[in-house]
Coordinates of C-alpha atoms and ligand atoms in Angstrom, one line a residue:
M17 CA 119.7 100.0 89.1
P18 CA 117.5 98.4 91.6
V19 CA 118.3 97.5 95.1
G20 CA 117.2 95.1 97.2
V21 CA 115.4 95.9 100.5
E22 CA 114.4 93.2 103.4
A23 CA 110.8 93.4 104.3
E24 CA 107.9 91.7 104.8
P25 CA 105.9 89.8 103.5
H26 CA 109.0 89.6 101.4
A27 CA 112.1 91.7 99.9
V28 CA 111.1 94.3 97.5
E29 CA 113.3 96.2 94.7
I30 CA 113.8 99.4 94.6
D31 CA 114.7 101.6 91.9
L32 CA 115.8 104.8 94.1
A33 CA 115.5 107.3 91.0
G34 CA 111.6 106.6 91.4
S35 CA 111.5 106.4 94.8
A36 CA 110.5 109.5 97.5
L37 CA 110.5 109.3 101.0
I38 CA 107.3 110.4 102.2
I39 CA 106.9 111.5 106.3
I40 CA 103.5 111.6 107.4
D41 CA 102.2 114.5 109.9
M42 CA 105.3 114.2 112.4
Q43 CA 103.7 117.5 113.4
R44 CA 103.9 119.3 117.0
D45 CA 99.8 118.8 117.0
F46 CA 100.2 115.0 117.1
L47 CA 103.8 114.6 118.6
E48 CA 103.7 117.6 122.1
P49 CA 101.1 118.1 124.8
G50 CA 99.1 121.1 124.2
G51 CA 98.0 119.9 120.6
F52 CA 95.2 118.0 118.7
G53 CA 96.7 114.7 120.2
E54 CA 96.7 115.5 123.7
T55 CA 93.2 116.9 123.5
L56 CA 92.0 113.5 122.0
G57 CA 93.0 112.2 125.2
N58 CA 96.3 110.5 123.9
D59 CA 99.8 110.0 125.6
V60 CA 101.3 111.8 123.1
S61 CA 105.1 110.9 124.4
R62 CA 104.1 107.3 122.7
L63 CA 105.4 108.8 119.6
A64 CA 108.6 110.0 120.6
A65 CA 110.1 106.9 119.4
A66 CA 109.3 107.4 115.5
I67 CA 111.6 110.7 115.6
A68 CA 114.9 109.6 115.5
P69 CA 114.7 106.8 113.1
C70 CA 113.0 109.0 110.7
R71 CA 115.9 111.2 111.1
S72 CA 118.2 109.0 110.3
V73 CA 116.3 107.8 107.4
L74 CA 115.6 111.5 106.3
D75 CA 119.6 112.5 106.3
A76 CA 119.9 109.4 104.6
A77 CA 117.4 110.1 101.9
R78 CA 118.7 113.7 101.3
R79 CA 122.2 112.1 101.0
A80 CA 121.5 110.2 98.5
G81 CA 119.1 112.4 96.7
L82 CA 115.9 111.2 97.1
L83 CA 112.7 113.6 96.4
V84 CA 111.9 114.3 100.5
I85 CA 107.7 115.1 100.8
H86 CA 106.3 116.4 104.3
T87 CA 102.8 116.3 105.2
R88 CA 100.7 117.8 107.6
E89 CA 97.3 117.3 109.0
G90 CA 95.3 120.6 109.3
H91 CA 92.5 123.5 108.3
R92 CA 92.6 126.9 107.4
P93 CA 92.0 129.4 110.1
D94 CA 88.4 130.3 109.1
L95 CA 87.7 126.4 109.5
S96 CA 86.6 126.1 105.8
D97 CA 87.7 123.1 104.8
A98 CA 87.0 121.6 108.1
P99 CA 84.1 119.1 107.8
K100 CA 81.6 119.8 110.9
A101 CA 81.6 115.8 111.5
K102 CA 85.2 116.2 111.9
I103 CA 85.2 119.1 114.5
E104 CA 82.3 117.9 116.1
R105 CA 83.6 114.5 116.6
G106 CA 84.0 113.4 120.6
H107 CA 84.3 114.9 123.3
P108 CA 88.0 116.7 123.2
S109 CA 89.5 118.9 125.9
A110 CA 89.5 121.7 122.8
R111 CA 88.1 121.4 119.4
I112 CA 90.2 122.0 116.6
G113 CA 90.1 125.7 116.2
A114 CA 90.1 126.4 119.3
P115 CA 92.7 128.2 121.5
G116 CA 95.5 125.5 123.1
P117 CA 99.5 126.0 124.2
M118 CA 101.0 125.7 121.3
G119 CA 98.0 128.7 119.3
R120 CA 95.2 127.7 117.5
I121 CA 94.4 123.2 117.2
L122 CA 95.1 121.7 114.2
I123 CA 95.5 125.1 112.2
R124 CA 97.6 126.1 109.3
G125 CA 100.0 128.5 110.8
E126 CA 99.8 128.0 114.4
P127 CA 103.2 126.8 116.1
G128 CA 101.3 123.1 117.0
H129 CA 101.0 122.5 112.8
D130 CA 104.4 123.4 112.3
I131 CA 107.0 119.6 111.6
V132 CA 109.2 119.0 114.9
A133 CA 112.3 120.7 114.9
E134 CA 114.2 117.3 114.2
L135 CA 112.7 116.9 111.2
A136 CA 112.0 120.2 109.8
P137 CA 111.6 120.2 105.7
V138 CA 114.7 122.4 104.0
A139 CA 114.1 124.1 101.1
G140 CA 113.3 122.2 97.6
E141 CA 111.1 119.8 100.2
P142 CA 107.1 119.6 99.0
V143 CA 105.3 120.0 102.2
I144 CA 101.5 119.2 101.4
D145 CA 99.1 120.4 103.3
K146 CA 96.1 118.0 103.7
P147 CA 92.7 118.4 105.6
G148 CA 92.0 115.0 106.2
K149 CA 93.7 111.9 107.1
G150 CA 94.8 110.9 103.4
A151 CA 97.4 113.1 101.7
F152 CA 95.9 112.4 98.2
Y153 CA 92.7 113.6 99.3
Q154 CA 91.9 117.5 98.5
T155 CA 96.0 117.7 97.8
D156 CA 98.3 117.8 94.9
L157 CA 100.3 115.0 96.1
D158 CA 99.7 112.9 93.3
L159 CA 100.5 115.6 90.8
V160 CA 104.0 116.4 92.1
L161 CA 104.7 112.6 92.2
K162 CA 103.8 112.1 88.4
N163 CA 106.0 115.1 87.4
R164 CA 109.2 113.4 89.6
G165 CA 108.1 110.3 88.1
I166 CA 107.9 108.3 91.4
G167 CA 106.6 104.8 91.4
T168 CA 107.9 103.7 95.1
L169 CA 106.7 105.6 98.1
L170 CA 109.4 104.7 101.5
V171 CA 106.6 105.9 104.1
C172 CA 107.3 107.2 107.7
G173 CA 105.3 109.2 110.5
V174 CA 102.2 109.3 112.1
T175 CA 99.8 107.6 113.4
T176 CA 100.1 104.0 111.9
E177 CA 96.8 103.4 111.9
V178 CA 95.6 106.6 111.1
C179 CA 97.0 109.0 108.6
V180 CA 99.9 106.1 107.4
N181 CA 97.7 103.5 106.8
T182 CA 94.8 105.8 104.7
T183 CA 97.6 107.2 102.9
V184 CA 99.3 103.9 101.7
R185 CA 95.8 102.9 100.6
E186 CA 95.3 105.7 99.1
A187 CA 98.9 105.5 97.2
N188 CA 98.0 101.5 96.7
D189 CA 94.5 102.3 94.9
R190 CA 96.7 104.7 92.2
G191 CA 99.5 102.6 91.2
Y192 CA 101.9 103.4 93.7
R193 CA 104.4 100.6 95.8
C194 CA 104.5 101.8 99.8
V195 CA 107.2 100.2 101.6
V196 CA 106.4 101.4 105.2
L197 CA 109.3 101.6 107.4
S198 CA 107.7 100.1 110.8
D199 CA 110.0 101.8 113.2
C200 CA 109.6 105.3 111.6
C201 CA 105.9 105.3 112.3
G202 CA 104.0 105.4 115.8
S203 CA 100.5 105.3 117.2
Y204 CA 99.0 106.0 120.6
F205 CA 98.2 102.3 120.6
P206 CA 100.6 100.2 120.6
E207 CA 98.4 97.7 119.3
F208 CA 97.2 99.5 116.8
H209 CA 100.3 99.9 115.4
E210 CA 100.7 96.4 115.3
A211 CA 97.5 95.8 113.9
G212 CA 98.5 98.6 111.5
L213 CA 101.2 97.2 109.9
A214 CA 99.6 93.7 109.7
M215 CA 97.1 94.6 107.5
I216 CA 99.8 96.5 104.9
K217 CA 101.8 93.3 104.5
A218 CA 99.0 90.6 105.0
Q219 CA 97.8 88.8 101.7
G220 CA 101.0 88.7 100.5
G221 CA 101.2 92.7 101.1
I222 CA 97.9 93.4 99.8
F223 CA 98.6 97.1 100.5
G224 CA 102.8 97.4 100.5
W225 CA 105.6 95.8 102.2
V226 CA 106.9 96.5 106.2
S227 CA 110.0 97.1 106.6
S228 CA 112.4 99.2 109.0
A229 CA 115.1 102.0 109.0
A230 CA 118.6 99.6 109.2
P231 CA 117.6 98.0 106.0
V232 CA 116.3 101.1 104.0
L233 CA 119.8 102.7 105.5
K234 CA 121.7 99.9 103.5
A235 CA 119.9 100.2 100.7
L236 CA 120.7 104.1 100.5
A237 CA 123.9 103.9 101.0
A238 CA 124.4 101.3 98.2
Ligands
LIG323 C1 95.1 111.4 113.1 C2 97.0 111.2 111.9 N1 95.6 110.6 114.0 N2 98.0 111.9 111.5 N3 95.6 112.2 112.6 O1 94.1 112.3 113.8 O2 97.1 110.0 111.8

């Protein structure tokens, strides 16, 4: 039985049985000092506001029996899946693979690659390790979703204009309906957060819908 969720550019009907919550890259490397985000010169404290709303939606999704998927951006320890162009980009204080206070920067298995404690995955929740910004690129996410009959994604995570937007665009092209929860996303740049959300819901919802935690919590409790 579909439930209505207040959203922009207009309310959206969601079939909970065919919906999944996907939490993008809520990793220590992006949210805590000493990780990838900080090496790029960002104020990582700006992302902390997304944790509590994400946690509320995560708890509600678990209670409602929704499929919950977590993603992590990162690379193999030998960097064989890290494009040279990505490693050499810009002038970070430490490059991908270099040692840092949370282990090697953006490397799988290091403490910085972990999802923050508040949102840690539990048994049975798929964790998708991705080498790129989009969660579909070089991963089995599409297969996991198809096998579970998922057509709608409730999308949370960081950063709004980078990995959240890239994943939503990839999902939209693959036929998924995406509802992005504004207060469950975050950016180092408040103006990019707003622009990232605006681009999704513009033109009648060209990439999907934008809602927030409260209407989704209401729908999940229904
Ligand atoms: C970035 C991400 N910003 N998860 N990654 O490099 O958005």
